[in-house]
XYZ file of N, CA and C in Angstrom:
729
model
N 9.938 7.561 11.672
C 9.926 6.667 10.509
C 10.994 5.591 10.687
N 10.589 4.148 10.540
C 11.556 3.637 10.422
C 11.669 2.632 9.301
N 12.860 2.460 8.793
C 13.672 1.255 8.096
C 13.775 -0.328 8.193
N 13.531 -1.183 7.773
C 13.882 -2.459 7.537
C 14.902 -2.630 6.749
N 16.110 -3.145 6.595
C 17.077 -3.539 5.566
C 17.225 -5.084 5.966
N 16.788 -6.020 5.027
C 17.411 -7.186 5.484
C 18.412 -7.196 4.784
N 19.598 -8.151 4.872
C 21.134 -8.333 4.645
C 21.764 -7.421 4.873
N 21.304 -6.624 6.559
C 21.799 -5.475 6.363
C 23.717 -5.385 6.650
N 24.484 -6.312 7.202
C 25.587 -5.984 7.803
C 26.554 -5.972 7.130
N 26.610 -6.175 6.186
C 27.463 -5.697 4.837
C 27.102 -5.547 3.431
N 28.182 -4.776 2.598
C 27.674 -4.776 1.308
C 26.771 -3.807 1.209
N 25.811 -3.769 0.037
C 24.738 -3.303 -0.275
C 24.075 -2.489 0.826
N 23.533 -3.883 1.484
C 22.389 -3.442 2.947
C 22.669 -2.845 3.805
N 24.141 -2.593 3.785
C 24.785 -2.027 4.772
C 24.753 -0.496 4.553
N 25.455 -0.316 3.231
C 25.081 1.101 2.672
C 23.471 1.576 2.720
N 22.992 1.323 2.354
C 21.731 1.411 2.322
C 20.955 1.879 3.913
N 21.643 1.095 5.069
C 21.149 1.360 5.785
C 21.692 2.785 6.486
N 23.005 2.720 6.113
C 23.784 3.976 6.428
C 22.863 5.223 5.491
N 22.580 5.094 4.665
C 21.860 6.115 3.502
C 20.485 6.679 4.214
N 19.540 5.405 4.662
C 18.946 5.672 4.868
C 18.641 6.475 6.544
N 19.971 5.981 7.355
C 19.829 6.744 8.671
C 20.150 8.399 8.123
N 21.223 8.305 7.217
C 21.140 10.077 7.124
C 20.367 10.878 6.654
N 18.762 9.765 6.158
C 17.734 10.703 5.530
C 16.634 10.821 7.141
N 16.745 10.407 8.098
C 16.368 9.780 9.321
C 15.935 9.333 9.595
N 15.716 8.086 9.162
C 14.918 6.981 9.238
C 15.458 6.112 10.519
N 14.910 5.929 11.410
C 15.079 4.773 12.649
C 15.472 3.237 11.587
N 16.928 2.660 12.192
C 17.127 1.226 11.131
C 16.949 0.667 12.087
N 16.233 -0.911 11.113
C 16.228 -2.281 12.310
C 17.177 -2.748 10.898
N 18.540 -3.331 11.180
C 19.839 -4.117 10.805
C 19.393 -5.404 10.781
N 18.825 -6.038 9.405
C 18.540 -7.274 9.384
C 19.981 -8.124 9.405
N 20.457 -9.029 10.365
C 20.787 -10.023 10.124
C 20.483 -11.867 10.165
N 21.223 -12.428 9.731
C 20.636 -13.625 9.511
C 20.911 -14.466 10.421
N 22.369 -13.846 11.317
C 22.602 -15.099 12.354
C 23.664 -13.462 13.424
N 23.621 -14.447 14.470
C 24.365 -13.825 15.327
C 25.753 -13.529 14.858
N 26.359 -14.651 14.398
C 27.555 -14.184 13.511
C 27.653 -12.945 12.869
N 26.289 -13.008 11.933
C 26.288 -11.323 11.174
C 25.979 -10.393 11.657
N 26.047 -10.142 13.135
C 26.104 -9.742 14.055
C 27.656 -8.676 13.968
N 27.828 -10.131 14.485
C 29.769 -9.690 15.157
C 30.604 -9.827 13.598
N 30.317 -9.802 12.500
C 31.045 -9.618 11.276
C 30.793 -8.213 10.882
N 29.714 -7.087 11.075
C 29.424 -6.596 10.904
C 28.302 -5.507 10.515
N 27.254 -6.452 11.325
C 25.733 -5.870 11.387
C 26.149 -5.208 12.884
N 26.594 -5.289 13.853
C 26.765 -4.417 14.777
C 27.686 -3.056 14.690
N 28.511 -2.925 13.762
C 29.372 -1.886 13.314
C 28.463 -1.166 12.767
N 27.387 -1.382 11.811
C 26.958 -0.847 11.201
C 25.482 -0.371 11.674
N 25.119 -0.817 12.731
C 24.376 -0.481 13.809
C 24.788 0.656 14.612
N 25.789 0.861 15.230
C 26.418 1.511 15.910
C 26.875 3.167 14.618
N 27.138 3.149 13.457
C 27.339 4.004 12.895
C 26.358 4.667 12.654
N 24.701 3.816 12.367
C 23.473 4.433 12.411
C 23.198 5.478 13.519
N 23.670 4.930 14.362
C 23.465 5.399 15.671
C 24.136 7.013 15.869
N 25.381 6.857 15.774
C 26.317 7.996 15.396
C 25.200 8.932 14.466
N 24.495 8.693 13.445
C 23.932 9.997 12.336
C 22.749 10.119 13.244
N 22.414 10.094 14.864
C 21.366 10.650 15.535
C 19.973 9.661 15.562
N 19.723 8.948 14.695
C 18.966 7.733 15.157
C 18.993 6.978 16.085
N 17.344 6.048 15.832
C 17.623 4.832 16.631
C 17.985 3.723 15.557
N 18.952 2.892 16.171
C 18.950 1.474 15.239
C 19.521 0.620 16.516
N 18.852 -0.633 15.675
C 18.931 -2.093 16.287
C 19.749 -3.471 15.702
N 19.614 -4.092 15.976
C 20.279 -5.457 15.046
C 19.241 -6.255 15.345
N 18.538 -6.990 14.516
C 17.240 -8.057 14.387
C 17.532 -9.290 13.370
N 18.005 -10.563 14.304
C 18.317 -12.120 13.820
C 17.415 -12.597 13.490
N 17.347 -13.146 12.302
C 16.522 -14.123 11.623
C 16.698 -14.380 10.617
N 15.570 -15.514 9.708
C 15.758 -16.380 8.683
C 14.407 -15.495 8.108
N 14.754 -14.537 6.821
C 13.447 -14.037 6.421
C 12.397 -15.545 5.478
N 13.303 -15.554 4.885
C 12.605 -17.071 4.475
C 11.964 -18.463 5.213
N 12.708 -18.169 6.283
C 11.058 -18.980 7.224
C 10.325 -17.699 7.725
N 8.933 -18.125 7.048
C 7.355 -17.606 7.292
C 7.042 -17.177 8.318
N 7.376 -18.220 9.683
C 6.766 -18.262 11.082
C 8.171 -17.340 11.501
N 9.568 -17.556 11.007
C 10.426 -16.833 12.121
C 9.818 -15.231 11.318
N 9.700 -14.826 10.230
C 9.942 -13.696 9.421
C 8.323 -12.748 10.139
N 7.330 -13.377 10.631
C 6.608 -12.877 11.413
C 7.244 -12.073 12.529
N 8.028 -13.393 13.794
C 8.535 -12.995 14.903
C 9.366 -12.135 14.670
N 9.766 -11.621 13.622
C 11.008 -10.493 13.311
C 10.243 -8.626 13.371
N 9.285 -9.203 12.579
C 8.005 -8.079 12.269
C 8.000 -7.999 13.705
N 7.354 -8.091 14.255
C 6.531 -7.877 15.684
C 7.707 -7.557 16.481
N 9.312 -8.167 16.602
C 10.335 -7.443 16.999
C 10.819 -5.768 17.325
N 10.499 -5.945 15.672
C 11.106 -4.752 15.463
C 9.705 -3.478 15.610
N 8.865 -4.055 15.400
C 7.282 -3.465 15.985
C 7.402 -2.656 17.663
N 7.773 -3.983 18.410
C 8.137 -3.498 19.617
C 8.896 -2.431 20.166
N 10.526 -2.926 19.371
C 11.824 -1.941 19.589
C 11.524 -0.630 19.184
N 11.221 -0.509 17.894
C 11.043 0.614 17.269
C 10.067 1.693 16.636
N 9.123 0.750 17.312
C 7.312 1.439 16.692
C 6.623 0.691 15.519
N 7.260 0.407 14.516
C 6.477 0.078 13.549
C 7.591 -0.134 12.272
N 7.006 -0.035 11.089
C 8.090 -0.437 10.087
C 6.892 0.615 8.783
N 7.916 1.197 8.350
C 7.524 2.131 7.138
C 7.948 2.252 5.977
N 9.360 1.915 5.818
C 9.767 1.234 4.624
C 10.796 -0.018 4.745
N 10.442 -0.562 4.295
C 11.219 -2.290 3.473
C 12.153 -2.160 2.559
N 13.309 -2.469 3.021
C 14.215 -2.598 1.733
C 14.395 -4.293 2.181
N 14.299 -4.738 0.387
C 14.850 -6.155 0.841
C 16.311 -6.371 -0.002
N 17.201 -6.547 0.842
C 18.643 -6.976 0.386
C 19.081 -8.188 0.822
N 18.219 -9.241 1.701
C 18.791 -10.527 1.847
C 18.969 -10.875 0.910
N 20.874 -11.981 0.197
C 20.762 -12.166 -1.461
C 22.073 -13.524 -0.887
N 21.680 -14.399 -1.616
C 22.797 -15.442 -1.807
C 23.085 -15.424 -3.097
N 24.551 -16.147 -3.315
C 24.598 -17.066 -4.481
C 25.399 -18.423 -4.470
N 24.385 -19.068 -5.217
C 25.219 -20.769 -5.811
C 25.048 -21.259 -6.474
N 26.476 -20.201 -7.292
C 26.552 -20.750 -8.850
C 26.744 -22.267 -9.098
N 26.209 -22.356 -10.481
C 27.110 -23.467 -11.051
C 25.976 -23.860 -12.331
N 26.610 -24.720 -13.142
C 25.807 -25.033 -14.403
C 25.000 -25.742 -14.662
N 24.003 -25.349 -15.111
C 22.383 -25.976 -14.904
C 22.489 -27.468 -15.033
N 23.202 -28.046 -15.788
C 23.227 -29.409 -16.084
C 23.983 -30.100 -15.031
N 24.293 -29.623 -13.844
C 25.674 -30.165 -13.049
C 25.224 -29.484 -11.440
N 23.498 -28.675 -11.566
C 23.018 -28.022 -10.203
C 21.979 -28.644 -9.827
N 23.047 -28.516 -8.564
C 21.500 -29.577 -7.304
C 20.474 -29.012 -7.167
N 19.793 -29.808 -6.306
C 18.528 -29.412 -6.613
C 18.385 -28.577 -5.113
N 19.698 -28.563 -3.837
C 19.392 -28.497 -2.970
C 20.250 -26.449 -3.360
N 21.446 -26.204 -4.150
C 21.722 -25.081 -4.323
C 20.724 -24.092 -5.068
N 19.739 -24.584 -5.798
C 18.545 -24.434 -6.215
C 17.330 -23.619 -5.783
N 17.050 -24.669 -4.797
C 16.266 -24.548 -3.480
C 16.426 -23.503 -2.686
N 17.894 -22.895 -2.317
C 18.333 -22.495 -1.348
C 18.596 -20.950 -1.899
N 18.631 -20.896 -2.956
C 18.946 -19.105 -3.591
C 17.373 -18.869 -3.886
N 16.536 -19.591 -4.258
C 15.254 -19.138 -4.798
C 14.542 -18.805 -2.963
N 14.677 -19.582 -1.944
C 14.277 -19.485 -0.797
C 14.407 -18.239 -0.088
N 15.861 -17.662 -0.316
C 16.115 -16.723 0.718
C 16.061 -15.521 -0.284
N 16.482 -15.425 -1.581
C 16.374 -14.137 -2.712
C 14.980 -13.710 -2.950
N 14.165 -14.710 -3.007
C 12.387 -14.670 -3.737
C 11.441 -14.956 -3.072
N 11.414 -16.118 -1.920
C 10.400 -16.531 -1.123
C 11.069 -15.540 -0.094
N 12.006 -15.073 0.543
C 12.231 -13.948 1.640
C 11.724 -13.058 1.563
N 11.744 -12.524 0.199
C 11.060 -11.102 -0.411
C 9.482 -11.219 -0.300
N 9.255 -12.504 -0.374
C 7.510 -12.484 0.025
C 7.344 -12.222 1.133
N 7.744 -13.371 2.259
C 7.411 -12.811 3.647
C 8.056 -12.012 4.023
N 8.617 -10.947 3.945
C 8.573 -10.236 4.445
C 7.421 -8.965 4.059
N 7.439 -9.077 2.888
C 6.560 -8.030 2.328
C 4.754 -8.432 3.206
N 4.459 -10.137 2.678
C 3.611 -10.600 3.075
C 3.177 -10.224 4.932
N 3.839 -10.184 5.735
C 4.018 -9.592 6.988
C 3.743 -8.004 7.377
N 4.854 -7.532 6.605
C 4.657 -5.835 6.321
C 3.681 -5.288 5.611
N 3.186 -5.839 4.676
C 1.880 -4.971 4.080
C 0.762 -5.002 4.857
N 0.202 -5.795 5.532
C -0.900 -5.167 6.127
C -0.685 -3.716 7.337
N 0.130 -3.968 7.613
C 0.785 -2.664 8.067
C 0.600 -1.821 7.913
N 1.210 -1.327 6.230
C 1.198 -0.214 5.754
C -0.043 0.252 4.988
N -0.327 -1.024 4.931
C -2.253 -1.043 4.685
C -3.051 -0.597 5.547
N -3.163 -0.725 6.713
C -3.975 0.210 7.967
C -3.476 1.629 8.123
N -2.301 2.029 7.383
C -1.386 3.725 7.610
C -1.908 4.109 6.626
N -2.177 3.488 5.006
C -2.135 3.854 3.858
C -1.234 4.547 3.321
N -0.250 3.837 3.871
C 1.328 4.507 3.766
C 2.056 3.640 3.665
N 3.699 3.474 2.970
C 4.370 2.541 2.980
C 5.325 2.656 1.503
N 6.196 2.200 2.084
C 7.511 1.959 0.368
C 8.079 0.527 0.914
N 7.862 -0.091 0.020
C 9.072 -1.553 -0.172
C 9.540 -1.464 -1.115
N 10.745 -1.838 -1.334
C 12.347 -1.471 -2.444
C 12.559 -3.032 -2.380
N 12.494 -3.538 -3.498
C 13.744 -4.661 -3.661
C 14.551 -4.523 -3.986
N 15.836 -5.435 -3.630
C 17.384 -5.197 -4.537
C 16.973 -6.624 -5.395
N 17.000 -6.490 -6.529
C 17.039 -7.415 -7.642
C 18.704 -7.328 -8.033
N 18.539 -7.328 -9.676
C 19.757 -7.604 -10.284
C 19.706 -7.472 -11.843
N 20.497 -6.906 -12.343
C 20.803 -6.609 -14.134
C 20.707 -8.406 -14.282
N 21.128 -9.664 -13.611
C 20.982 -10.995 -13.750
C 19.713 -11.160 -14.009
N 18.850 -10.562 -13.541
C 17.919 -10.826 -13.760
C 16.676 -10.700 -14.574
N 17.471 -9.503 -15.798
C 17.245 -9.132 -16.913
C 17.627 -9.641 -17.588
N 18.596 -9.896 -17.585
C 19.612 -10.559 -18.697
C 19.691 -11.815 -18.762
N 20.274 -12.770 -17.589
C 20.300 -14.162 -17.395
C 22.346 -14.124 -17.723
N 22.509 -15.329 -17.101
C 24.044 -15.140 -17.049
C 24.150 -16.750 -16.820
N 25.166 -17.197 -17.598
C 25.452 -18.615 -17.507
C 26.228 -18.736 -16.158
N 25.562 -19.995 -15.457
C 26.237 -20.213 -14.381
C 25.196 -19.749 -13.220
N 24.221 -19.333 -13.707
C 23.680 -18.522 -12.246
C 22.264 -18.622 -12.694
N 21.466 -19.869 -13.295
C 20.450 -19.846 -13.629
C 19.732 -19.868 -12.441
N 19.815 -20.350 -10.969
C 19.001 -19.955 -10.250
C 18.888 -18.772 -9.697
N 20.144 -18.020 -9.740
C 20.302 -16.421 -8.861
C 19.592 -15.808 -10.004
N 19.832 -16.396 -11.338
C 19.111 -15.242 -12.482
C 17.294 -15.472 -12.132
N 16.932 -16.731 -11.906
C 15.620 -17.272 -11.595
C 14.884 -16.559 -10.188
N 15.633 -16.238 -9.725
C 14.909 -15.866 -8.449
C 14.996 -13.627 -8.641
N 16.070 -13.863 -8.965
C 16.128 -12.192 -9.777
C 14.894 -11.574 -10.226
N 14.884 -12.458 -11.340
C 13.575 -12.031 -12.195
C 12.359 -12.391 -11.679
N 12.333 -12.962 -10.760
C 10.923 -13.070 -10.138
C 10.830 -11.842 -9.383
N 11.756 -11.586 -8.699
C 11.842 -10.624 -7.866
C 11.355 -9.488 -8.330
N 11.674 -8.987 -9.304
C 11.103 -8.341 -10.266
C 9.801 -8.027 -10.845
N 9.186 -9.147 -11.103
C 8.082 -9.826 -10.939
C 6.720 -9.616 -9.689
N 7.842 -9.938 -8.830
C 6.590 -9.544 -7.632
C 6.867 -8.394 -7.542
N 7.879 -7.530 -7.934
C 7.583 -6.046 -7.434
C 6.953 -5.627 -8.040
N 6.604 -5.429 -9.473
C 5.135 -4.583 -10.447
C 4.326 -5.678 -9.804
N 3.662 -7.156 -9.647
C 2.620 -7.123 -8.766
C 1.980 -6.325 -7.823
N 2.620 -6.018 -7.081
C 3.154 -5.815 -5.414
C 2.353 -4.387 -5.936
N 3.063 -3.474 -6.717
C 3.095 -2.151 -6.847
C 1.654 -2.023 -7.607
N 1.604 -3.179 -8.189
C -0.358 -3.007 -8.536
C -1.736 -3.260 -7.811
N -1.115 -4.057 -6.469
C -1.993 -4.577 -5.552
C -2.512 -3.357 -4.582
N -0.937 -2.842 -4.032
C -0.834 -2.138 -2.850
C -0.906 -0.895 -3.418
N -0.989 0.032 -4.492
C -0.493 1.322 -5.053
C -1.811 1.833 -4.641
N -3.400 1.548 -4.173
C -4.168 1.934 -3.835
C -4.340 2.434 -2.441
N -3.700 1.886 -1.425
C -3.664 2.011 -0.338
C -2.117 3.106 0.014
N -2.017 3.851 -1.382
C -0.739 4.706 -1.087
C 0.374 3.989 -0.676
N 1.205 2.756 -1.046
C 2.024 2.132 -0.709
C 2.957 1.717 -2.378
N 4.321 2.340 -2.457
C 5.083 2.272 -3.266
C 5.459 1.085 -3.202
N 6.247 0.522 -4.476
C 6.635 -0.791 -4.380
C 7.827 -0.695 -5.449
N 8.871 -0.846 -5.878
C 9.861 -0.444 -6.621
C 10.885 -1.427 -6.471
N 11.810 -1.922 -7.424
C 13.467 -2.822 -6.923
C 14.252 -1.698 -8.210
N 15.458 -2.372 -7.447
C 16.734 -1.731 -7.820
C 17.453 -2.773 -8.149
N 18.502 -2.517 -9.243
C 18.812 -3.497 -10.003
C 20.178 -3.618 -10.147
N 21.193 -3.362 -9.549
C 22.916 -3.690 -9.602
C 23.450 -4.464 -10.595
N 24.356 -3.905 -10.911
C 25.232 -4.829 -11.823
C 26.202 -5.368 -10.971
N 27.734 -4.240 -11.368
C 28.787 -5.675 -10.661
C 28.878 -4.517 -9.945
N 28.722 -5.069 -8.598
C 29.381 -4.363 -7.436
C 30.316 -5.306 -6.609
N 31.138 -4.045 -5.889
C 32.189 -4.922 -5.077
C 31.858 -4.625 -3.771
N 31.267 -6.135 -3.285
C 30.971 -6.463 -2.012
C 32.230 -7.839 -2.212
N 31.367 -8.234 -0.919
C 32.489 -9.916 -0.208
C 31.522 -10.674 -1.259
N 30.678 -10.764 -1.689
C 30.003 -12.202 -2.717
C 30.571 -11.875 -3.565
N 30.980 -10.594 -4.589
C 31.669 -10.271 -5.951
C 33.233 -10.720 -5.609
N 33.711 -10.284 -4.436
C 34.984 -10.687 -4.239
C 35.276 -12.119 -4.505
N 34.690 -13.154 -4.307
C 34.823 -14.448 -4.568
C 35.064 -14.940 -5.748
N 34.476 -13.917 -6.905
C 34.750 -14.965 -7.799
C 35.620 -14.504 -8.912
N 36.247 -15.513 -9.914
C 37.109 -15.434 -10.583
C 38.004 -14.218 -11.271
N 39.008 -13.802 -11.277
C 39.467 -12.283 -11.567
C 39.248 -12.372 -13.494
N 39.651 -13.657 -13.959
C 39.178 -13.643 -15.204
C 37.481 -12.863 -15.708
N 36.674 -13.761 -14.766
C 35.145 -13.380 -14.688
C 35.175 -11.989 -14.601
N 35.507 -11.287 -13.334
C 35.321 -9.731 -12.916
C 35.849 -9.145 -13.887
N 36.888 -9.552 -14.966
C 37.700 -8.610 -16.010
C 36.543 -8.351 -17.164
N 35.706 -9.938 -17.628
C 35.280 -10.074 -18.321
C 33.859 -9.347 -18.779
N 33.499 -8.795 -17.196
C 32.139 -7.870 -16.853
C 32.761 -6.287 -16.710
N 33.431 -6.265 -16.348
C 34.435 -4.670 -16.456
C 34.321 -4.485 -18.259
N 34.923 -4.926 -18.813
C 34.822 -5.001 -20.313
C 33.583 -4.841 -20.712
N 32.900 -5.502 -19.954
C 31.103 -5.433 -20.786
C 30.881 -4.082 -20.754
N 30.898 -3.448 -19.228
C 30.369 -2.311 -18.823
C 30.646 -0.700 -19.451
N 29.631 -0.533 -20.180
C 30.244 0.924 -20.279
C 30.923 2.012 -19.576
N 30.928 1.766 -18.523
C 31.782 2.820 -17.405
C 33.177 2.233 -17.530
N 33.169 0.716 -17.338
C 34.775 0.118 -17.502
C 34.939 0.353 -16.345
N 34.466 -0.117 -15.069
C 34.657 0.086 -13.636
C 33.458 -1.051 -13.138
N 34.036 -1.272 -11.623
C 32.606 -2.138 -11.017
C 32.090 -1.056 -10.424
N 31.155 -1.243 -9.447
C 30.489 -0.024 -9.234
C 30.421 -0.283 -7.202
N 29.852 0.599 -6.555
C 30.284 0.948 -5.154
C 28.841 0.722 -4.414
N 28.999 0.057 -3.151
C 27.090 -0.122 -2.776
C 26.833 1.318 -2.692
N 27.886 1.866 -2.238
C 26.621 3.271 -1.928
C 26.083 4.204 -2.940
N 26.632 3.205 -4.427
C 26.016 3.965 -5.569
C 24.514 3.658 -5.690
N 24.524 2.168 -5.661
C 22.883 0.994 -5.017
C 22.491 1.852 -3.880
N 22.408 2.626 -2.893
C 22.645 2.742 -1.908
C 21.313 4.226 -2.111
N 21.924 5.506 -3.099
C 21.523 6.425 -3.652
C 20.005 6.056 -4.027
N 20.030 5.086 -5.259
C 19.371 4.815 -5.565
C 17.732 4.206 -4.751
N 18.018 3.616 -3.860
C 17.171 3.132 -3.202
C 16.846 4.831 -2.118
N 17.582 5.296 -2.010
C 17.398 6.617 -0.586
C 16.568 7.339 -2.079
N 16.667 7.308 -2.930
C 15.842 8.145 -4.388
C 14.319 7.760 -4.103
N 14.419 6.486 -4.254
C 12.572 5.980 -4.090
C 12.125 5.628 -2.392
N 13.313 5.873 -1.408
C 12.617 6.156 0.008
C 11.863 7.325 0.034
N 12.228 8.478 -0.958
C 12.252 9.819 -0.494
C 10.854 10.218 -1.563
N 11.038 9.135 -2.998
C 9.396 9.544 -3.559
C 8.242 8.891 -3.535
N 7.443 9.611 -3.987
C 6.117 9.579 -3.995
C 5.225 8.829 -4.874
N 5.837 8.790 -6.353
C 5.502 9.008 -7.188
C 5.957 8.028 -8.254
N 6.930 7.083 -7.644
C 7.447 6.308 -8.494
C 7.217 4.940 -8.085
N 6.256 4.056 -8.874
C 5.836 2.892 -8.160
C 6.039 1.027 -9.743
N 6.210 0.522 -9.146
C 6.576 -1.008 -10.178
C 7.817 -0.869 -10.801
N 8.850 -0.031 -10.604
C 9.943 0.382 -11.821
C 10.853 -0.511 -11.259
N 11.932 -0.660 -12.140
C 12.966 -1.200 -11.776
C 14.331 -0.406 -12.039
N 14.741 0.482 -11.156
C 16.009 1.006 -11.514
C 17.227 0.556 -11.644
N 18.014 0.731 -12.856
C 19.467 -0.265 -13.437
C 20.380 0.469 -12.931
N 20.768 -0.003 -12.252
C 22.330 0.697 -11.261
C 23.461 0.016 -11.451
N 24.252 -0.096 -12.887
C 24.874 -1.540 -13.705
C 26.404 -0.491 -14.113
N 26.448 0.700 -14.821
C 27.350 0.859 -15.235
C 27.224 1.190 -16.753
N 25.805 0.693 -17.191
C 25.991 0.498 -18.676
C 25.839 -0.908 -18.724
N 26.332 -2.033 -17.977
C 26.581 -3.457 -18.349
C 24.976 -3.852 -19.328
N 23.701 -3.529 -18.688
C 22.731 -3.882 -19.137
C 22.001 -2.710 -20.327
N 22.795 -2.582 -21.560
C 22.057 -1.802 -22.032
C 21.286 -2.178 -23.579
């Protein structure tokens, strides 16, 4: 069996991919550039490796169509095939709707929402000839809620969302799960960036009164690798923040 994680070399995707080698799933380590490579998609390659798997590191832009093919058929080669999809490629660029380009815009809806297509778009016929298959999105409590400052990360969120009960109504015939997972504030390197006022101000929201850990996101997603039975949902992995 193997794994897809895109954004896999830190953060989230990273856990996730670690989660999912100890359930034994063969990982292909999506990264986006060779850089995320040597920042840490190869560390985290190499630790897969350590829990008795196979894993790889696989460069690309899931949001271009034509490269997000050549990635499929990659990892087709290396590793046999692809059986479950997690999608964790995720940007952000904030800023306030009245004062956002059209090009920071462009560029979170591209790689958060149109990535999540092709790749899925690529992988489902796949799992359509097995009649087998799970794809997981990582969405976002943003994307329930909406959050000033982040109308496009909240915009591409909730689509995300969106295409996953599609997804899970199209494909649920051909025995193929379809599910996202939904984070609140976690502390990765994108949460690290921004304002300590901000991070205080979401700690406060949260009923736990804590941010929360990828490999709590991490659980969650190894929950719906492992069932059967659970298909269009969106699980809130927030803290309380979204209640």
């Amino acid at each position: 069996m193997t794994a897809w994680i895109t954004g896999a070399s830190s953060g989230i995707g990273a856990a996730c991919a670690l989660a999912l080698a100890e359930k034994g799933y063969n990982i292909a380590v999506g990264c986006h550039s060779q850089s995320s490579i040597e920042r840490g998609g190869g560390k985290v390659m190499e630790q897969c490796r350590k829990l008795g798997v196979q894993a790889e590191c696989f460069v690309g832009n899931v949001e271009d169509f034509a490269d997000c093919g050549r990635l499929v058929n990659d990892i087709i080669d290396k590793l046999g095939g692809i059986d479950l999809l997690v999608n964790c490629a995720g940007i952000t660029r904030d800023g306030l709707i009245a004062r956002m380009s059209e090009e920071n815009f462009d560029e979170v809806i591209d790689v958060n929402l149109k990535g999540a297509f092709c790749t899925i778009r690529h992988v489902s016929p796949l799992m359509m000839k097995k009649r087998a298959g799970k794809i997981i999105n990582v969405a976002s409590v943003i994307g329930l809620m909406g959050n000033p400052g982040q109308s496009n990360y909240a915009a591409s969120k909730g689509g995300l969302i969106a295409l996953t009960k599609s997804v899970a109504k199209e494909l649920g015939g051909r025995g193929i799960t379809c599910n996202a997972v939904a984070p609140g504030f976690i502390e990765t390197k994108m949460t690290g960036a921004m304002p300590e006022k901000a991070i205080q101000a979401i700690m406060d929201a949260t009923v736990l009164g804590r941010t929360g850990q990828p490999e709590e996101v991490a659980h969650a997603v190894a929950f719906l690798a492992e069932n059967n039975f659970v298909t269009g949902q969106t699980i809130v992995v927030d803290g309380g923040l979204h209640i």
